[in-house]
Amino acid sequence: MKVRLSHSDLERIGRNQAAALETWGATLAGHMPAPWRHQVLSDWKSRRAADERDGNTWLRHLVEEMQEGCAVGLGLDASDEDIREAGKQLAARAFQVAEDLHIKTLPALRERLASLCEQNGVQAPECRIKDKGAVRRMTTAAWWVRKLRAAHGQRIEAAAISLGYVHKRGQRYASDVGVKRRREQKARNAASLAATIAVNQDGQEFTLAELAEKSNANPRVRRAELMTRIRGFEMVADSLGHVAEFLTMTAPSRFHAIKVDGLRNPKYDGTKPADTQKQLVKRWARARAAMARDEIRLYGFRICEPHHDGCPHWHMLAFLPADKVERVREIVRHYFLETWDGHEAGAAENRVKFEAIDKARGGAVAYVSKYISKNIDGMTVNGDLLGDGQVEVAERVETWATTWRIRQFQQLGGAPVGVWRELRRLKVEDGLSDTVEQGRIMADVGRNSDYGQSAPGWAGYVALQGGPLVSRADLAMRVERTEAGEKMDPTTGECVEAVNCYEEPCAPNVWGVRDAEAGRVFLSRRFKWEVRRGSGNSGQVQGGAPVVVRGGDGSRVSELGSDGVRAGASGNRGGGLRGSGFAPARAPRTRVNNCTRSKQDGSDETGSSGRGSGRDEGGTGIRRYADAQKGHGGGGIRGAGRGDSGGACGNSGDL
């Protein structure tokens, strides 16, 4: 017997199916950030009108693509609170893995935890990090939160580019969602800095916000310093008879998601801005090597900024001898055009551009000032070519650079700025050598003024260091650092062992300026700071219950707190996992070596006993230098160690 449905029954069923389909679509779109949902649903309905099956398939695949690689339970619409909670949960899961009795060694545990990172779209610690440090990172909630925040921000921007939202007729340089996230992050950071107090040995107290305002973290300071160095380089070039060249390098069309007219680019291959930047860096490395083979050396600055669709491109201000210009152009054209999709339409006209700096138009500073300001704080820029206001331009560009981890400014050649900054810390009463005193004077020229007054100081500093083409081995002055795992206490002159929050040796720390010819080092970091954290640190991840790490026989050997450090860190610690390198960390202590050894113990300042044998020839010991700071004599320190990077570790150090 056939059942006939009335017209009203069919309408009711149709309405129910339509409502169910709408609910299904709204549920899928609910995984998107709120500002995108309306547009996604609108596109879905348009596609459904043409072909319902294809429209539904498009929406399902779109959501699956956007969710791919996201942490479990963490959608693109996740808030920062959701990210912090996910970080805690993943750290707890890592603790559970660490308790697995079947995992007998740290390398095996590291491999298991690395797979957990991969499953949640987070890059595991690099291979250069030892197993113990890698495990501590992957069992730390704060580490997970940092990684998840970075990965989540990049996924949002990648999704916005894929959906075609980032372009000059929509959301320029970065998505509105990304800009909003960056504002919230900066607000959290500002609250944390304002609530954190730094106290030095003289009892002076400052919030970290006050100290940051005086450093290169302040956009105004950073912009002024860059302009000073550029103008200083131009003055050096004028004195040497060198010319200035302005170069622009752009990636091929397949790296651009949106064309200039705002339409989608069918050639786009899905490459993200960070990967495009890596390609540009690789190309420049090859070009630089070719120049070195031809004995061509240049100096200046490289500026990286986004196209309207977020694809990076480079501007470069280079100073070089006039007879080398044509060869440099040939090399750059070869690596950035001829061997990189140079056959495509419009490549010869748009991909690589060269322009000789015309002093009648204001010189090098006039050419790059708008790029510097646009990429920092927007000051002196009356909008960009796309019509955006100065503040909006800078905010969007800064969001773009921060999200994709792209370095916006890089000095090419010339004397290192690190020494110049340390020279500004020195005082005339420090008993400086002639070279260092001249460097201090140059560094102080026009201090606290605009770049026009301070640029001669940078030019003089570059000349004092050996000129703009000097090699690092021939510098007259260098930054002096401690050895890895040490910090120099400026109040006592002693080297103290220091570890980071993962109980690894702290990175080398800057503490002075070395006069290479005189073989003397002068203390530039004279304050010892203790950081006291207040209650206003929003977004901080607190510790949780410790997890037991067991040996191969199942016996308990140590505990890890949720911060990745064993519980009971301030007391006696148990033995490590035998043979795995998970040994108890030593408590910080003062190291006595040939730099601190006094003559009372039977050895002189240049004695051969101890780890630092032969490191202090021709100079005075740290203890004697500490006494000299009190007015008992002069002298510097020789050879307190080398390193390629510095930074403060723990809760006290030099700022």
PDB file of C-alpha atoms in Angstrom, residues 13 33 52 70 119 212 255 309 314 317 319 338-339 392 435 466 485 495 520 539 549 552 588 623:
ATOM      1  CA  ILE A  13       9.666  17.749   5.407  1.00  0.00           C
ATOM      2  CA  PRO A  33      36.501  33.206  14.022  1.00  0.00           C
ATOM      3  CA  GLU A  52      23.938  21.836  -3.514  1.00  0.00           C
ATOM      4  CA  CYS A  70      45.277  22.537  15.121  1.00  0.00           C
ATOM      5  CA  GLN A 119      49.807  15.740  16.658  1.00  0.00           C
ATOM      6  CA  ALA A 212      61.299  49.240  28.349  1.00  0.00           C
ATOM      7  CA  PHE A 255      53.948  33.344  -3.973  1.00  0.00           C
ATOM      8  CA  ASP A 309      48.302  40.333   0.377  1.00  0.00           C
ATOM      9  CA  TRP A 314      62.661  43.489   0.283  1.00  0.00           C
ATOM     10  CA  LEU A 317      69.857  50.505   0.753  1.00  0.00           C
ATOM     11  CA  PHE A 319      76.565  51.795  -0.171  1.00  0.00           C
ATOM     12  CA  GLU A 338      66.878  34.937 -14.056  1.00  0.00           C
ATOM     13  CA  THR A 339      67.106  31.760 -11.958  1.00  0.00           C
ATOM     14  CA  GLU A 392      46.755  51.611  11.039  1.00  0.00           C
ATOM     15  CA  THR A 435      90.332  53.906  21.924  1.00  0.00           C
ATOM     16  CA  GLY A 466      88.144  50.287  11.126  1.00  0.00           C
ATOM     17  CA  GLY A 485      76.458  28.958  32.105  1.00  0.00           C
ATOM     18  CA  CYS A 495      81.550  34.797  37.897  1.00  0.00           C
ATOM     19  CA  ARG A 520      91.663  45.330  28.282  1.00  0.00           C
ATOM     20  CA  GLY A 539      47.982  35.273  31.112  1.00  0.00           C
ATOM     21  CA  VAL A 549      59.761  10.137  36.384  1.00  0.00           C
ATOM     22  CA  GLY A 552      63.887   1.402  33.715  1.00  0.00           C
ATOM     23  CA  PRO A 588      73.952  28.232  41.510  1.00  0.00           C
ATOM     24  CA  ARG A 623      88.378  41.124  41.900  1.00  0.00           C
TER      25      ARG A 623
END
